[in-house]
PDB file of C-alpha atoms in Angstrom:
ATOM      1  CA  MET A  28     161.436 103.436 -88.700  1.00 40.00           C
ATOM      2  CA  THR A  29     162.124 107.105 -89.554  1.00 45.00           C
ATOM      3  CA  ASP A  30     164.389 106.213 -92.485  1.00 56.00           C
ATOM      4  CA  ILE A  31     161.756 103.887 -93.907  1.00 48.00           C
ATOM      5  CA  LEU A  32     158.966 106.500 -93.671  1.00 50.00           C
ATOM      6  CA  ASN A  33     160.969 109.402 -95.122  1.00 57.00           C
ATOM      7  CA  ALA A  34     161.408 107.843 -98.561  1.00 56.00           C
ATOM      8  CA  PRO A  35     158.902 105.930-100.701  1.00 53.00           C
ATOM      9  CA  PRO A  36     159.781 102.348-101.466  1.00 54.00           C
ATOM     10  CA  GLU A  37     161.750 101.666-104.569  1.00 58.00           C
ATOM     11  CA  PRO A  38     160.725  98.305-106.053  1.00 55.00           C
ATOM     12  CA  PRO A  39     162.740  96.883-108.932  1.00 54.00           C
ATOM     13  CA  ALA A  40     159.614  96.846-111.124  1.00 57.00           C
ATOM     14  CA  ILE A  41     156.107  98.272-110.890  1.00 60.00           C
ATOM     15  CA  GLN A  42     153.531  96.316-112.837  1.00 62.00           C
ATOM     16  CA  PHE A  43     151.045  99.213-113.245  1.00 64.00           C
ATOM     17  CA  PRO A  44     151.342 102.985-112.652  1.00 64.00           C
ATOM     18  CA  GLY A  45     149.642 104.110-109.481  1.00 62.00           C
ATOM     19  CA  TYR A  46     150.431 100.952-107.412  1.00 61.00           C
ATOM     20  CA  LEU A  47     152.594 102.980-105.040  1.00 61.00           C
ATOM     21  CA  PRO A  48     150.855 105.485-102.759  1.00 60.00           C
ATOM     22  CA  GLU A  49     151.826 109.127-103.065  1.00 64.00           C
ATOM     23  CA  PRO A  50     152.909 110.941 -99.896  1.00 63.00           C
ATOM     24  CA  CYS A  51     150.281 113.302 -98.469  1.00 63.00           C
ATOM     25  CA  LEU A  52     151.434 116.800 -97.754  1.00 65.00           C
ATOM     26  CA  LEU A  53     148.676 117.526 -95.171  1.00 64.00           C
ATOM     27  CA  THR A  54     149.698 117.780 -91.583  1.00 66.00           C
ATOM     28  CA  PRO A  55     146.387 117.702 -89.631  1.00 66.00           C
ATOM     29  CA  ASP A  56     146.273 118.464 -85.926  1.00 72.00           C
ATOM     30  CA  PRO A  57     145.799 115.906 -83.166  1.00 80.00           C
ATOM     31  CA  SER A  58     142.366 114.825 -81.956  1.00 81.00           C
ATOM     32  CA  ALA A  59     140.575 117.313 -79.723  1.00 83.00           C
ATOM     33  CA  MET A  60     140.661 114.698 -77.013  1.00 83.00           C
ATOM     34  CA  GLU A  61     144.512 114.984 -76.981  1.00 84.00           C
ATOM     35  CA  LEU A  62     144.461 118.729 -76.515  1.00 86.00           C
ATOM     36  CA  SER A  63     144.661 120.521 -73.107  1.00 89.00           C
ATOM     37  CA  LYS A  64     141.378 121.296 -71.345  1.00 91.00           C
ATOM     38  CA  GLU A  65     141.920 125.010 -72.122  1.00 93.00           C
ATOM     39  CA  LEU A  66     142.258 124.388 -75.856  1.00 90.00           C
ATOM     40  CA  GLN A  67     139.224 122.047 -75.784  1.00 88.00           C
ATOM     41  CA  GLU A  68     137.172 124.882 -74.191  1.00 89.00           C
ATOM     42  CA  GLN A  69     138.350 127.286 -76.870  1.00 88.00           C
ATOM     43  CA  LEU A  70     137.238 124.878 -79.563  1.00 86.00           C
ATOM     44  CA  GLY A  71     133.757 124.893 -78.066  1.00 85.00           C
ATOM     45  CA  ASP A  72     133.501 128.702 -78.058  1.00 85.00           C
ATOM     46  CA  ARG A  73     131.526 129.640 -81.186  1.00 80.00           C
ATOM     47  CA  SER A  74     132.590 133.254 -80.959  1.00 82.00           C
ATOM     48  CA  ARG A  75     136.246 132.254 -81.494  1.00 80.00           C
ATOM     49  CA  TRP A  76     135.330 130.417 -84.723  1.00 77.00           C
ATOM     50  CA  GLN A  77     133.317 133.364 -86.002  1.00 75.00           C
ATOM     51  CA  ALA A  78     136.184 135.763 -85.250  1.00 74.00           C
ATOM     52  CA  ALA A  79     138.485 133.530 -87.260  1.00 68.00           C
ATOM     53  CA  GLY A  80     136.143 133.702 -90.232  1.00 67.00           C
ATOM     54  CA  SER A  81     135.916 129.934 -90.653  1.00 59.00           C
ATOM     55  CA  ALA A  82     133.303 128.142 -92.702  1.00 63.00           C
ATOM     56  CA  LEU A  83     131.392 127.249 -89.570  1.00 66.00           C
ATOM     57  CA  ASP A  84     127.765 126.901 -90.542  1.00 69.00           C
ATOM     58  CA  SER A  85     124.539 126.416 -88.584  1.00 73.00           C
ATOM     59  CA  SER A  86     124.978 122.610 -88.501  1.00 73.00           C
ATOM     60  CA  TYR A  87     127.681 123.229 -85.824  1.00 73.00           C
ATOM     61  CA  GLU A  88     125.518 125.573 -83.715  1.00 74.00           C
ATOM     62  CA  VAL A  89     125.244 123.181 -80.768  1.00 77.00           C
ATOM     63  CA  ALA A  90     128.750 121.727 -80.949  1.00 78.00           C
ATOM     64  CA  PRO A  91     131.175 124.017 -82.789  1.00 77.00           C
ATOM     65  CA  ASP A  92     134.118 121.862 -81.589  1.00 78.00           C
ATOM     66  CA  GLU A  93     132.922 119.122 -83.958  1.00 79.00           C
ATOM     67  CA  PHE A  94     134.026 121.361 -86.852  1.00 78.00           C
ATOM     68  CA  TYR A  95     137.643 120.929 -85.741  1.00 80.00           C
ATOM     69  CA  GLY A  96     137.291 117.145 -85.548  1.00 76.00           C
ATOM     70  CA  GLY A  97     135.513 116.838 -88.869  1.00 74.00           C
ATOM     71  CA  HIS A  98     137.528 119.317 -90.913  1.00 75.00           C
ATOM     72  CA  LEU A  99     140.871 120.184 -89.336  1.00 77.00           C
ATOM     73  CA  SER A 100     142.221 117.283 -87.349  1.00 79.00           C
ATOM     74  CA  ILE A 101     143.222 113.716 -88.004  1.00 74.00           C
ATOM     75  CA  ALA A 102     142.790 112.846 -91.667  1.00 74.00           C
ATOM     76  CA  PRO A 103     140.783 109.651 -92.173  1.00 78.00           C
ATOM     77  CA  GLY A 104     141.682 106.868 -94.548  1.00 83.00           C
ATOM     78  CA  TRP A 105     144.692 104.630 -94.969  1.00 86.00           C
ATOM     79  CA  LYS A 106     147.935 106.227 -93.761  1.00 84.00           C
ATOM     80  CA  VAL A 107     151.385 105.595 -92.449  1.00 84.00           C
ATOM     81  CA  GLY A 108     152.247 107.427 -89.227  1.00 83.00           C
ATOM     82  CA  GLY A 109     150.283 110.469 -88.164  1.00 78.00           C
ATOM     83  CA  TRP A 110     147.815 110.839 -85.339  1.00 78.00           C
ATOM     84  CA  THR A 111     145.371 108.286 -83.973  1.00 77.00           C
ATOM     85  CA  ARG A 112     141.665 108.952 -84.567  1.00 74.00           C
ATOM     86  CA  TRP A 113     139.931 108.144 -81.321  1.00 74.00           C
ATOM     87  CA  GLY A 114     136.330 107.156 -81.204  1.00 69.00           C
ATOM     88  CA  LEU A 115     135.463 104.030 -79.265  1.00 68.00           C
ATOM     89  CA  THR A 116     137.985 104.699 -76.507  1.00 73.00           C
ATOM     90  CA  ASP A 117     139.455 107.845 -74.969  1.00 76.00           C
ATOM     91  CA  PRO A 118     143.082 108.620 -75.890  1.00 82.00           C
ATOM     92  CA  ARG A 119     145.575 106.718 -73.846  1.00 84.00           C
ATOM     93  CA  PRO A 120     149.147 105.694 -74.495  1.00 87.00           C
ATOM     94  CA  ARG A 121     149.884 102.418 -76.130  1.00 90.00           C
ATOM     95  CA  ILE A 122     152.741 100.998 -74.126  1.00 95.00           C
ATOM     96  CA  CYS A 123     155.214  98.432 -75.498  1.00 96.00           C
ATOM     97  CA  SER A 124     154.877  95.245 -73.456  1.00 96.00           C
ATOM     98  CA  GLU A 125     158.602  94.523 -74.009  1.00 96.00           C
ATOM     99  CA  CYS A 126     160.251  97.739 -72.750  1.00 97.00           C
ATOM    100  CA  GLY A 127     157.555 100.114 -71.522  1.00 97.00           C
ATOM    101  CA  THR A 128     158.166 102.749 -74.221  1.00 96.00           C
ATOM    102  CA  GLU A 129     155.114 104.501 -75.663  1.00 94.00           C
ATOM    103  CA  ALA A 130     154.333 103.033 -79.067  1.00 94.00           C
ATOM    104  CA  VAL A 131     153.663 105.357 -81.999  1.00 91.00           C
ATOM    105  CA  PRO A 132     151.163 104.990 -84.927  1.00 89.00           C
ATOM    106  CA  LEU A 133     152.727 102.959 -87.754  1.00 91.00           C
ATOM    107  CA  LEU A 134     149.799 102.070 -90.068  1.00 90.00           C
ATOM    108  CA  THR A 135     146.092 102.773 -90.257  1.00 88.00           C
ATOM    109  CA  ILE A 136     143.873 100.613 -92.457  1.00 89.00           C
ATOM    110  CA  ASP A 137     140.501 102.307 -92.710  1.00 86.00           C
ATOM    111  CA  THR A 138     137.299 101.100 -94.334  1.00 85.00           C
ATOM    112  CA  THR A 139     136.826 104.478 -96.041  1.00 83.00           C
ATOM    113  CA  GLU A 140     139.051 107.242 -97.213  1.00 82.00           C
ATOM    114  CA  TRP A 141     136.926 109.979 -95.708  1.00 78.00           C
ATOM    115  CA  GLY A 142     134.196 110.111 -93.107  1.00 65.00           C
ATOM    116  CA  PHE A 143     130.453 110.209 -93.395  1.00 54.00           C
ATOM    117  CA  GLY A 144     128.430 113.355 -92.916  1.00 49.00           C
ATOM    118  CA  GLY A 145     130.829 115.942 -94.305  1.00 55.00           C
ATOM    119  CA  GLU A 146     132.953 116.927 -97.209  1.00 63.00           C
ATOM    120  CA  GLY A 147     135.904 118.160 -95.139  1.00 67.00           C
ATOM    121  CA  TRP A 148     138.352 115.449 -96.312  1.00 77.00           C
ATOM    122  CA  ILE A 149     136.947 114.651 -99.774  1.00 79.00           C
ATOM    123  CA  PRO A 150     139.473 115.674-102.433  1.00 79.00           C
ATOM    124  CA  GLU A 151     138.200 118.477-104.712  1.00 80.00           C
ATOM    125  CA  GLU A 152     138.504 116.309-107.804  1.00 82.00           C
ATOM    126  CA  GLU A 153     136.381 113.581-106.177  1.00 80.00           C
ATOM    127  CA  GLN A 154     133.717 116.146-105.234  1.00 80.00           C
ATOM    128  CA  ALA A 155     133.511 117.346-108.826  1.00 85.00           C
ATOM    129  CA  ASN A 156     133.566 113.846-110.392  1.00 85.00           C
ATOM    130  CA  PRO A 157     132.712 111.124-107.835  1.00 81.00           C
ATOM    131  CA  THR A 158     133.988 107.632-108.466  1.00 79.00           C
ATOM    132  CA  PRO A 159     131.077 105.216-108.928  1.00 79.00           C
ATOM    133  CA  MET A 160     130.927 102.565-106.270  1.00 74.00           C
ATOM    134  CA  LEU A 161     129.731  99.005-106.454  1.00 72.00           C
ATOM    135  CA  PRO A 162     126.331  98.235-104.929  1.00 74.00           C
ATOM    136  CA  GLY A 163     126.623  97.542-101.179  1.00 71.00           C
ATOM    137  CA  GLN A 164     129.939  99.358-100.737  1.00 73.00           C
ATOM    138  CA  PRO A 165     130.044 102.346 -98.377  1.00 73.00           C
ATOM    139  CA  PRO A 166     131.057 105.649-100.008  1.00 74.00           C
ATOM    140  CA  ALA A 167     134.848 106.204-100.341  1.00 81.00           C
ATOM    141  CA  ASN A 168     135.655 102.502 -99.921  1.00 81.00           C
ATOM    142  CA  PHE A 169     137.960 102.290-102.900  1.00 79.00           C
ATOM    143  CA  THR A 170     139.878  99.273-101.608  1.00 81.00           C
ATOM    144  CA  ARG A 171     136.655  97.323-100.910  1.00 81.00           C
ATOM    145  CA  ILE A 172     138.215  96.254 -97.632  1.00 83.00           C
ATOM    146  CA  VAL A 173     135.844  96.487 -94.704  1.00 84.00           C
ATOM    147  CA  VAL A 174     137.407  96.398 -91.211  1.00 85.00           C
ATOM    148  CA  ALA A 175     135.184  95.139 -88.376  1.00 84.00           C
ATOM    149  CA  SER A 176     131.893  96.232 -90.043  1.00 80.00           C
ATOM    150  CA  GLY A 177     133.128  99.676 -91.054  1.00 78.00           C
ATOM    151  CA  TYR A 178     135.828 100.695 -88.598  1.00 83.00           C
ATOM    152  CA  ASN A 179     139.611 100.831 -88.935  1.00 84.00           C
ATOM    153  CA  ILE A 180     142.602  98.984 -87.523  1.00 89.00           C
ATOM    154  CA  ARG A 181     145.718 100.750 -86.333  1.00 89.00           C
ATOM    155  CA  LEU A 182     149.132  99.275 -85.777  1.00 92.00           C
ATOM    156  CA  HIS A 183     151.388 100.976 -83.319  1.00 93.00           C
ATOM    157  CA  VAL A 184     155.085 100.166 -83.186  1.00 94.00           C
ATOM    158  CA  CYS A 185     157.723 100.582 -80.472  1.00 95.00           C
ATOM    159  CA  PRO A 186     160.202 103.268 -81.556  1.00 94.00           C
ATOM    160  CA  ALA A 187     162.890 101.641 -79.373  1.00 95.00           C
ATOM    161  CA  SER A 188     163.025  98.420 -81.420  1.00 94.00           C
ATOM    162  CA  PRO A 189     161.235  97.030 -84.490  1.00 89.00           C
ATOM    163  CA  ASP A 190     161.607  93.549 -82.912  1.00 94.00           C
ATOM    164  CA  HIS A 191     159.182  94.427 -80.115  1.00 96.00           C
ATOM    165  CA  PRO A 192     155.531  93.335 -80.546  1.00 95.00           C
ATOM    166  CA  HIS A 193     153.180  95.612 -82.456  1.00 94.00           C
ATOM    167  CA  ILE A 194     150.024  96.791 -80.816  1.00 93.00           C
ATOM    168  CA  GLU A 195     146.707  96.535 -82.695  1.00 91.00           C
ATOM    169  CA  LEU A 196     143.751  98.821 -82.068  1.00 86.00           C
ATOM    170  CA  ILE A 197     140.302  98.637 -83.761  1.00 86.00           C
ATOM    171  CA  GLN A 198     138.306 101.831 -83.626  1.00 80.00           C
TER     172      GLN A 198
END
């Protein structure tokens, strides 16, 4: 799996420019739910955010830890590898039914490329010149694929063997 993910695919012919995704250079942090209790408490301490000089505004007054989740951890959208965005369930290992090894995220297919209610993950060029969407489509749904009424599906793979069954998770 590592060799496949380290290099983009090289098809013999590409019909149109832009068909292949470009690698993302962002390395967001894991979900707050995957951090130690001590770090989770630090995320909830507003004075720590103010001391760091972050862009924490009054909308995060009650729950400053949500700034971390919305702006610093786990990029939304379609991606290969990375961290799992938890929401409907708490974090728990995805165990390979064949060998008992913890499966790792392989592919996320998301309804939208960035979340609602914030501009933390919207590319600057999209903020300046938003792409017009078709009527009835949620914002940032460029693929026009809707997973389970607006969620995402994640495939986890066993790192021990590609022949082992994949694990699907809809969140």
